[in-house]
Coordinates of C-alpha atoms and ligand atoms in Angstrom, one line a residue:
X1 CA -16.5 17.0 -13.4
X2 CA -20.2 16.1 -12.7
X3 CA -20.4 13.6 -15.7
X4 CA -17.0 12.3 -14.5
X5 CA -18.2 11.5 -10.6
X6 CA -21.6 10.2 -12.5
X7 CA -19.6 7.9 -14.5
X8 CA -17.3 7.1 -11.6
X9 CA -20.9 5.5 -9.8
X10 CA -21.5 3.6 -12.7
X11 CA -18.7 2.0 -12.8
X12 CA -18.5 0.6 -9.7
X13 CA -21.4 -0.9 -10.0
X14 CA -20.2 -4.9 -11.0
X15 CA -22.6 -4.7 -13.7
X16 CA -20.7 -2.0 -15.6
X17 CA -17.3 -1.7 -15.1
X18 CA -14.7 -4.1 -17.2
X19 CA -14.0 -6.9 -16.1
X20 CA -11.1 -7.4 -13.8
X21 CA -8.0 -9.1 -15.7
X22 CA -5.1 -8.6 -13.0
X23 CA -5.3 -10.2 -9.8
X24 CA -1.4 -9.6 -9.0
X25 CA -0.6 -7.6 -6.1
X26 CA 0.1 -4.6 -8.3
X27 CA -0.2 -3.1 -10.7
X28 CA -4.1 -3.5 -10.5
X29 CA -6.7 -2.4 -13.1
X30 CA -7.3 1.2 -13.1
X31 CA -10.9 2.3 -14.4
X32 CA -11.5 3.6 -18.0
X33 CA -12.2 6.8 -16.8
X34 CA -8.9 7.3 -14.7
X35 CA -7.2 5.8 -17.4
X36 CA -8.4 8.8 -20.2
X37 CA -8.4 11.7 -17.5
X38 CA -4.0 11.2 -18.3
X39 CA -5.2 12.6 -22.1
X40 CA -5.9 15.6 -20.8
X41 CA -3.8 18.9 -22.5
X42 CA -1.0 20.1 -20.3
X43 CA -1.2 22.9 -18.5
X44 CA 2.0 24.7 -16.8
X45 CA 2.3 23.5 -13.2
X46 CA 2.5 27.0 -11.2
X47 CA -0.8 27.7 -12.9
X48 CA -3.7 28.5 -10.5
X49 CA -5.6 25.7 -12.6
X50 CA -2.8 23.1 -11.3
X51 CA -2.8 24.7 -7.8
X52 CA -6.6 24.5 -7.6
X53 CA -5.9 20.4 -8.7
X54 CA -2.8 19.8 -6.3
X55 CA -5.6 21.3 -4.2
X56 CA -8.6 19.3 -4.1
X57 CA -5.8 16.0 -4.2
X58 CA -4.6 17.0 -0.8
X59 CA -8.0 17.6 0.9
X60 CA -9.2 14.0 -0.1
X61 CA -5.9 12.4 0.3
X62 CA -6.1 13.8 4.4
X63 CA -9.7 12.5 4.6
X64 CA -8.5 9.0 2.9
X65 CA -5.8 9.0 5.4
X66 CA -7.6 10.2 8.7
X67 CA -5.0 12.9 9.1
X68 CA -5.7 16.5 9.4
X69 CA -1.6 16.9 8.9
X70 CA -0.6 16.4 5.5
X71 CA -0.1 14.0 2.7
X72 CA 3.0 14.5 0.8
X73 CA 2.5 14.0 -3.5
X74 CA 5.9 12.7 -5.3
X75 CA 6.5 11.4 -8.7
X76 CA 7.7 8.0 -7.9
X77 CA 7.3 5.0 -6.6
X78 CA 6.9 3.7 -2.9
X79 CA 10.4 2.9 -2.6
X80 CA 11.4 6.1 -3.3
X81 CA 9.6 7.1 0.0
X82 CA 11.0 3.9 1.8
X83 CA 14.3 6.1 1.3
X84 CA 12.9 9.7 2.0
X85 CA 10.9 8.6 5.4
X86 CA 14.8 6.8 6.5
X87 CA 16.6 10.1 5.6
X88 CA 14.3 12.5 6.6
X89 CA 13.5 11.0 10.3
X90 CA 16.3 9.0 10.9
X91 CA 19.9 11.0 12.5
X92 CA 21.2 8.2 14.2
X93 CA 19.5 4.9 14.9
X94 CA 16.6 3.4 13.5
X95 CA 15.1 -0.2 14.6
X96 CA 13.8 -1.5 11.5
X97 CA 11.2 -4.9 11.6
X98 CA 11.8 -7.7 9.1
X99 CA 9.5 -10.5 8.0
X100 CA 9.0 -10.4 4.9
X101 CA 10.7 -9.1 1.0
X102 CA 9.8 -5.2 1.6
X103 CA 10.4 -5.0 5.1
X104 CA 14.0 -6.3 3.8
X105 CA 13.7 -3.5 1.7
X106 CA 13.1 -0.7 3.8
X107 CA 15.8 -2.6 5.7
X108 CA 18.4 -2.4 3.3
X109 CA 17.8 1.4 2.5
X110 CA 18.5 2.2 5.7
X111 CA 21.6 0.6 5.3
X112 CA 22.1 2.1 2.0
X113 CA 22.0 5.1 3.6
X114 CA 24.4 4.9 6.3
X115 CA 21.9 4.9 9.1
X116 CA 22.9 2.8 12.3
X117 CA 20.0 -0.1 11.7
X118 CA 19.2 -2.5 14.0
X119 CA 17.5 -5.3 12.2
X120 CA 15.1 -7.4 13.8
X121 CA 14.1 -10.4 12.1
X122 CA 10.5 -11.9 13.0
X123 CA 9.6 -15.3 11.1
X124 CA 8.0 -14.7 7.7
X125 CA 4.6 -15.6 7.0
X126 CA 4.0 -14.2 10.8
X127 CA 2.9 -10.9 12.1
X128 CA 5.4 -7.9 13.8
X129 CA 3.4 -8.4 17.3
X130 CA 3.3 -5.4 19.6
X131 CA 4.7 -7.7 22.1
X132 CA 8.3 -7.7 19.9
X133 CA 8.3 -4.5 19.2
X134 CA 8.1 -3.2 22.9
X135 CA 10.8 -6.1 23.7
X136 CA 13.0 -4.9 20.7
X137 CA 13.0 -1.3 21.3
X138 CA 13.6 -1.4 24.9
X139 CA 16.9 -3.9 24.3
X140 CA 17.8 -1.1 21.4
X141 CA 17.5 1.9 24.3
X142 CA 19.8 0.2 26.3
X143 CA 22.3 1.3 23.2
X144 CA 21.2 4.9 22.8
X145 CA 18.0 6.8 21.5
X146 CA 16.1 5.3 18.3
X147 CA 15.0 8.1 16.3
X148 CA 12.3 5.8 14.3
X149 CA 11.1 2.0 13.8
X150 CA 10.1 0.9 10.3
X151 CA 7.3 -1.7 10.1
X152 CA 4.9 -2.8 6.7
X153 CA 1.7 -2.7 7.4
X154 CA 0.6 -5.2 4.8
X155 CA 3.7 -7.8 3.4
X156 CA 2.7 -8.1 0.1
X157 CA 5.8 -11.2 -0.4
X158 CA 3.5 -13.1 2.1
X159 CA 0.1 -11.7 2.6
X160 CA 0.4 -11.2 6.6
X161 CA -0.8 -8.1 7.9
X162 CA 0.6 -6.5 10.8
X163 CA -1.3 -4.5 13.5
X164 CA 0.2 -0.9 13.1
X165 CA -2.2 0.3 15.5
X166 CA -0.9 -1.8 18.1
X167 CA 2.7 -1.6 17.2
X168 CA 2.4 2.4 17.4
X169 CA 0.8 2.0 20.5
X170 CA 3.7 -0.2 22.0
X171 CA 6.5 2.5 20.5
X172 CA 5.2 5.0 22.6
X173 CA 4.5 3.2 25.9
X174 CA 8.4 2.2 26.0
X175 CA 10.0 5.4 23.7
X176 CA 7.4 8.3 23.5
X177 CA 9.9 10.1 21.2
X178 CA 10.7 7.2 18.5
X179 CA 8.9 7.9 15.2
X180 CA 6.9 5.4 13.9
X181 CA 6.6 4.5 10.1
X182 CA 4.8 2.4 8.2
X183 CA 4.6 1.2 4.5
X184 CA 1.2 0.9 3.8
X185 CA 2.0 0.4 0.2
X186 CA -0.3 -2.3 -0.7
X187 CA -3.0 -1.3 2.0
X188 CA -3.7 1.5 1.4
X189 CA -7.3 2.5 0.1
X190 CA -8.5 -1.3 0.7
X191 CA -8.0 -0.8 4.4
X192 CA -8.7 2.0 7.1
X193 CA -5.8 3.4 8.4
X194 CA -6.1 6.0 10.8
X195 CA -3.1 8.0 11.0
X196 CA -4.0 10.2 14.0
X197 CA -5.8 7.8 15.7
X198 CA -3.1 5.2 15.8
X199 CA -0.2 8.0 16.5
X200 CA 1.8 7.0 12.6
X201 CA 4.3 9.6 12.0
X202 CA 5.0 8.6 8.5
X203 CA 2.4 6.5 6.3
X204 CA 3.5 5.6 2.7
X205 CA 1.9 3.9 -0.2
X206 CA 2.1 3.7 -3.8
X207 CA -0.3 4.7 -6.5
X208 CA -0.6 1.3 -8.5
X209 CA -2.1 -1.0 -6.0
X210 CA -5.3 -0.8 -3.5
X211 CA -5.9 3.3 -4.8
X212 CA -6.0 1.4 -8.5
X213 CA -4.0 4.3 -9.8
X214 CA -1.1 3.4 -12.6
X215 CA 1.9 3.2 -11.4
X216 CA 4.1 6.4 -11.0
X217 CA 2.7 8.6 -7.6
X218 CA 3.3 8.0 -4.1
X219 CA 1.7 9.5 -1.0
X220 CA 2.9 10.1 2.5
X221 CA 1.6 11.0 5.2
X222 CA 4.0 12.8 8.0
X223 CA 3.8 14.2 10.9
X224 CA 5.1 17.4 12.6
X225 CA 7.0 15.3 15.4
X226 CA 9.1 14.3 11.6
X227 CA 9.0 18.2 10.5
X228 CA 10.8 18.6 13.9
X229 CA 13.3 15.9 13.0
X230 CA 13.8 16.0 9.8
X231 CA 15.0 20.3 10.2
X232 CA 18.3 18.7 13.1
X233 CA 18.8 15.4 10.2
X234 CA 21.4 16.4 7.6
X235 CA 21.9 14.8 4.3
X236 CA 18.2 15.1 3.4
X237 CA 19.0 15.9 -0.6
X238 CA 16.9 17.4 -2.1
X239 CA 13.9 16.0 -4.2
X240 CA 12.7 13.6 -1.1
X241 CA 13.5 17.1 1.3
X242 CA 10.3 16.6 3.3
X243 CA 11.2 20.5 4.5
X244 CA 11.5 21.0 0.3
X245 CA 8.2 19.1 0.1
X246 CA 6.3 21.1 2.8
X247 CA 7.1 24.6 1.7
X248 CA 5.3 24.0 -1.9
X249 CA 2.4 21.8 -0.2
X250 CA 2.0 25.1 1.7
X251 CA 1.7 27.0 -1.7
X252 CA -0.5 24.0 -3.3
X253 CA 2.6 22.9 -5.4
X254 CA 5.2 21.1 -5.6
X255 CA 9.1 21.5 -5.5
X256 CA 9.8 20.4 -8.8
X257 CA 7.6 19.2 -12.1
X258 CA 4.6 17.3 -10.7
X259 CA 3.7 14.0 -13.0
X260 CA 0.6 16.5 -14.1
X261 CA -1.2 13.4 -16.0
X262 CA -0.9 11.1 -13.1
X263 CA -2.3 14.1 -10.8
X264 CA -5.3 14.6 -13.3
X265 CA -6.3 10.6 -12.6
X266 CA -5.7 10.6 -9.0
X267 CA -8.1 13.4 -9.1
X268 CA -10.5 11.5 -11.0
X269 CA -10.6 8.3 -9.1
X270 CA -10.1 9.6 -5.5
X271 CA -13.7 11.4 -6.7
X272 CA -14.5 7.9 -7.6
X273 CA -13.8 6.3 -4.3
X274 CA -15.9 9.1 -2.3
X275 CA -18.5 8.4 -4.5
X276 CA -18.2 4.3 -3.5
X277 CA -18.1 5.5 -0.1
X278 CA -15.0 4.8 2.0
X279 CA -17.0 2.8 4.8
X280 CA -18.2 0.7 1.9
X281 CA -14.9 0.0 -0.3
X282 CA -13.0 -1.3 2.9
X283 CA -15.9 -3.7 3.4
X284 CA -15.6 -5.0 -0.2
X285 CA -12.0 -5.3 0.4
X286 CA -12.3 -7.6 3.6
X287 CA -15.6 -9.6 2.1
X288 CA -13.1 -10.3 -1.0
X289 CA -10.7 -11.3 1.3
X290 CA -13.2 -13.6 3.5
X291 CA -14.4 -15.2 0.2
X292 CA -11.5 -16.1 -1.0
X293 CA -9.8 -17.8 2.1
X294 CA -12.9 -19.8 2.1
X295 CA -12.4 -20.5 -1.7
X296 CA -8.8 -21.7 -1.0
X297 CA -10.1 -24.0 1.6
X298 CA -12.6 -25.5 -0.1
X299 CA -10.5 -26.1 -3.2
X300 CA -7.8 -28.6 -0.4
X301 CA -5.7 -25.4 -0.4
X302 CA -4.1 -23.8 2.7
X303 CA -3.4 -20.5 3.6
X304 CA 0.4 -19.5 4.4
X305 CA -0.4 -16.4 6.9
X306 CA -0.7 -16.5 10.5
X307 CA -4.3 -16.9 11.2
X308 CA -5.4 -13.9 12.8
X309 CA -3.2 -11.5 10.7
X310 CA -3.9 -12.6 6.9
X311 CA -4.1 -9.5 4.3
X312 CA -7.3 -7.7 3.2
X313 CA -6.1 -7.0 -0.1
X314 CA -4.5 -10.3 -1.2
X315 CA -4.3 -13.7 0.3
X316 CA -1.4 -16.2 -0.4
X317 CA -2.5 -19.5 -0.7
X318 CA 0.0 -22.6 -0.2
X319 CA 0.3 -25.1 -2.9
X320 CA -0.8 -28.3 -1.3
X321 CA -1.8 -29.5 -4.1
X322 CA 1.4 -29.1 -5.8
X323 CA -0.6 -27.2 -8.7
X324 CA 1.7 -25.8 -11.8
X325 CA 1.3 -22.2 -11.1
X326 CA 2.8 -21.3 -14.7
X327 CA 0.0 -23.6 -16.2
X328 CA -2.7 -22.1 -14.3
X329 CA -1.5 -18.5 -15.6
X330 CA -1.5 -19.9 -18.8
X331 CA -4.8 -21.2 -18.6
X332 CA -6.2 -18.0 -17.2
X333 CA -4.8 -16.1 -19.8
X334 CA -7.0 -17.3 -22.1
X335 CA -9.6 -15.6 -20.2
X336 CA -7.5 -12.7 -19.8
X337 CA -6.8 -13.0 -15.9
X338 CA -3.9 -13.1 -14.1
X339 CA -3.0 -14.0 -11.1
X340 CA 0.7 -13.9 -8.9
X341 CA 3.1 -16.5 -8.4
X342 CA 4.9 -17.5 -4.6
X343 CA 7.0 -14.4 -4.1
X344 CA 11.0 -15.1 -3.8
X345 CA 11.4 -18.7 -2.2
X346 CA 8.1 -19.1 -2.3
X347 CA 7.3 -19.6 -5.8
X348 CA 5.7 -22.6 -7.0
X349 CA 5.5 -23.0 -3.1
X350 CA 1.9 -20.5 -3.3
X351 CA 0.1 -18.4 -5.2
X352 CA -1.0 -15.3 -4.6
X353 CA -4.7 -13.8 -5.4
X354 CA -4.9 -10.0 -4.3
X355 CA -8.3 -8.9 -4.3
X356 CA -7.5 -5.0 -4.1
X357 CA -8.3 -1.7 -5.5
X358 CA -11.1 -1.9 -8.4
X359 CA -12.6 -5.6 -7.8
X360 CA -16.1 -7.1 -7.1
X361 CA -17.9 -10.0 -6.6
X362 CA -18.4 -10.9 -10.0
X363 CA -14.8 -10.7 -11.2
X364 CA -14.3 -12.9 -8.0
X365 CA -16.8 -15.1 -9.2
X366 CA -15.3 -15.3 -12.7
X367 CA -11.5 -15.8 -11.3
X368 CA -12.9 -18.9 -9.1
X369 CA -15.3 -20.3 -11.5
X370 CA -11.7 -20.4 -14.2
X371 CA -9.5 -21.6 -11.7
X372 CA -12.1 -24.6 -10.7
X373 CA -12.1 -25.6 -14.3
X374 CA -8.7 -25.5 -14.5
X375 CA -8.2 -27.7 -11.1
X376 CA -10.8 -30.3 -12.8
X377 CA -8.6 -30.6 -15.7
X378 CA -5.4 -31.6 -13.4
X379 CA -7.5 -34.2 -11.6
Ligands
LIG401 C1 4.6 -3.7 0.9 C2 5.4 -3.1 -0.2 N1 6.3 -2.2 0.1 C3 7.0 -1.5 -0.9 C4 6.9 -1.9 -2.2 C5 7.6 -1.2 -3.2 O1 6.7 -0.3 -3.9 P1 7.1 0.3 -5.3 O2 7.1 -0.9 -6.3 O3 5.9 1.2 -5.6 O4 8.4 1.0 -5.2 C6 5.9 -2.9 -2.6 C7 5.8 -3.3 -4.0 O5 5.2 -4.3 -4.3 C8 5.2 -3.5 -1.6 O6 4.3 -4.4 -1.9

């Protein structure tokens, strides 16, 4: 374990580590040495050896997440908790915020679930303001309780991000007992988020983005107020049972076959981001993200989110200089970089750079100094 934190420090040092080659919004490059701790043998998973891994995971994970509740380990991906967090705190209504692909999402699994939604629509490439969520909710009261709200922290279709702290803060000044939950999928380990603090009932995120993890885990933090729920909610099922889920976290387990190999590399790099310091990977995160707005600038580009609310981990740059973003990936893929078209009705419309999860300056450096060549040869 020693040798493995040792090499962890090494290689986030930009001298050391690989160079980055994906800067799409997910998956991102996960570290050699998270990438080989999946080799490992297998070892039965109601083993003390597994217990004493689910563990360690869970301590870190609450520390990560600034909760001293719990942080919920299932074998799949964020969508899957997108549809555990909706039929685990959700009996009747549930006010869900839309501005962007994956707050559609969380949207439409509501609806897939036969919840009474009430959709509110705010104008993509914008912000959920506090302000709309306090107007929202108290027009939805006039209809009834609302069990929950459902708001993305970070839109990864757009690259806005919205203040959760805020938002949480405006839930409970009009509707003390609404639940608030947020998808933090592409946040997540690039960006503090106090769950406490800011009163977040449910937090969700994915392995494969900002925690540079493969794809495969997801991670949720709940709170009691949603134990509380969640035991008067029927039609729970079974494997996203956050009741299910909580009597095996009690036992350092879980309720059915953990991904064991996917565990094993959380393990690995979760030492690895202690060892970067948390403090100090959210400030790489938002002095990626300063550089390259400025980049985009520079370049005659423009940035599609709100000012005031653009993304830490990726930044979505429009195409005002009507670039052909197929090209450019071609072009970088020579050099074995990759960036993301314009989500949905936005491709070709933007590009999108994240800067999350395992990269530095240098691989910043590299991606611009490409992508300038590459605007040279158009002109
Ligand atoms: C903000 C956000 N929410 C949810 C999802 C869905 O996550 P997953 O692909 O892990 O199911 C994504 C995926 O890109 C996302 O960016």
């Amino acid at each position: 374990m020693q040798e493995q934190v040792l090499e962890a420090t090494q290689a986030t040092g930009a001298s050391s580590k690989p160079a980055q080659r994906l800067f799409i919004p997910g998956p991102t490059d996960v570290a050699p040495a998270v990438l080989e701790a999946q080799t490992a043998a297998m070892i039965g998973h109601r083993s003390d050896e597994f217990e004493a891994l689910f563990a360690k995971c869970q301590e870190q994970l609450r520390r990560l997440a600034y909760t001293g509740s719990r942080v919920y380990v299932v074998a799949s991906s964020g969508s899957g908790l997108h549809e555990a967090a909706i039929r685990n705190a959700v009996g009747g209504r549930v006010v869900c915020f839309v501005n962007g692909a994956f707050s559609q999402r969380w949207h439409d699994t509501a609806v897939g679930c036969a919840k009474d939604v009430v959709r509110v629509d705010v104008e993509w490439n914008s912000a959920v303001k506090p302000e709309q969520v306090e107007a929202a909710l108290a027009e939805a009261l006039r209809d009834g309780p609302v069990d929950a709200i459902t708001v993305v922290h970070n839109e990864t279709s757009t690259g806005v991000m919205s203040p959760v702290k805020e938002i949480a803060a405006a839930v409970r000044a009009v509707s003390p007992e609404t639940l608030v939950m947020v998808d933090a999928v592409s946040s997540f380990g690039g960006v503090k988020i106090e769950v406490d603090e800011w009163g977040l009932d449910v937090m969700l995120t994915s392995s494969q983005k900002a925690l540079a993890l493969p794809p495969g885990l997801s991670f949720c933090a709940v709170s009691d107020r949603v134990l509380e729920k969640a035991s008067k909610v029927t039609g729970r099922g079974w494997y996203f049972d956050f009741l299910n889920l909580e009597k095996a976290l009690k036992k350092n387990t879980t309720p059915s076959t953990p991904a064991i190999s996917l565990m094993r590399a959380l393990s690995v790099q979760l030492d690895r981001i202690f060892v970067e310091g948390v403090d100090e990977r959210f400030a790489r995160h938002q002095r990626l993200a300063e550089r390259t707005r400025q980049w985009a600038i520079e370049q005659g580009f423009a940035l599609m989110a709100e000012e005031g609310h653009r993304s830490v981990t990726l930044t979505t740059v429009t195409n005002t200089r009507n670039i052909s973003i197929k090209q450019l990936n071609a072009y970088l893929a020579q050099q074995n970089m990759e960036i993301s078209n314009g989500y949905g009705v936005f491709k070709d419309k933007a590009f999108r750079i994240a800067h999350m999860g395992e990269v530095v300056d240098a691989d910043m450096t590299r991606l611009f100094s490409a992508m300038e060549a590459f605007l040279a040869s158009q002109s």
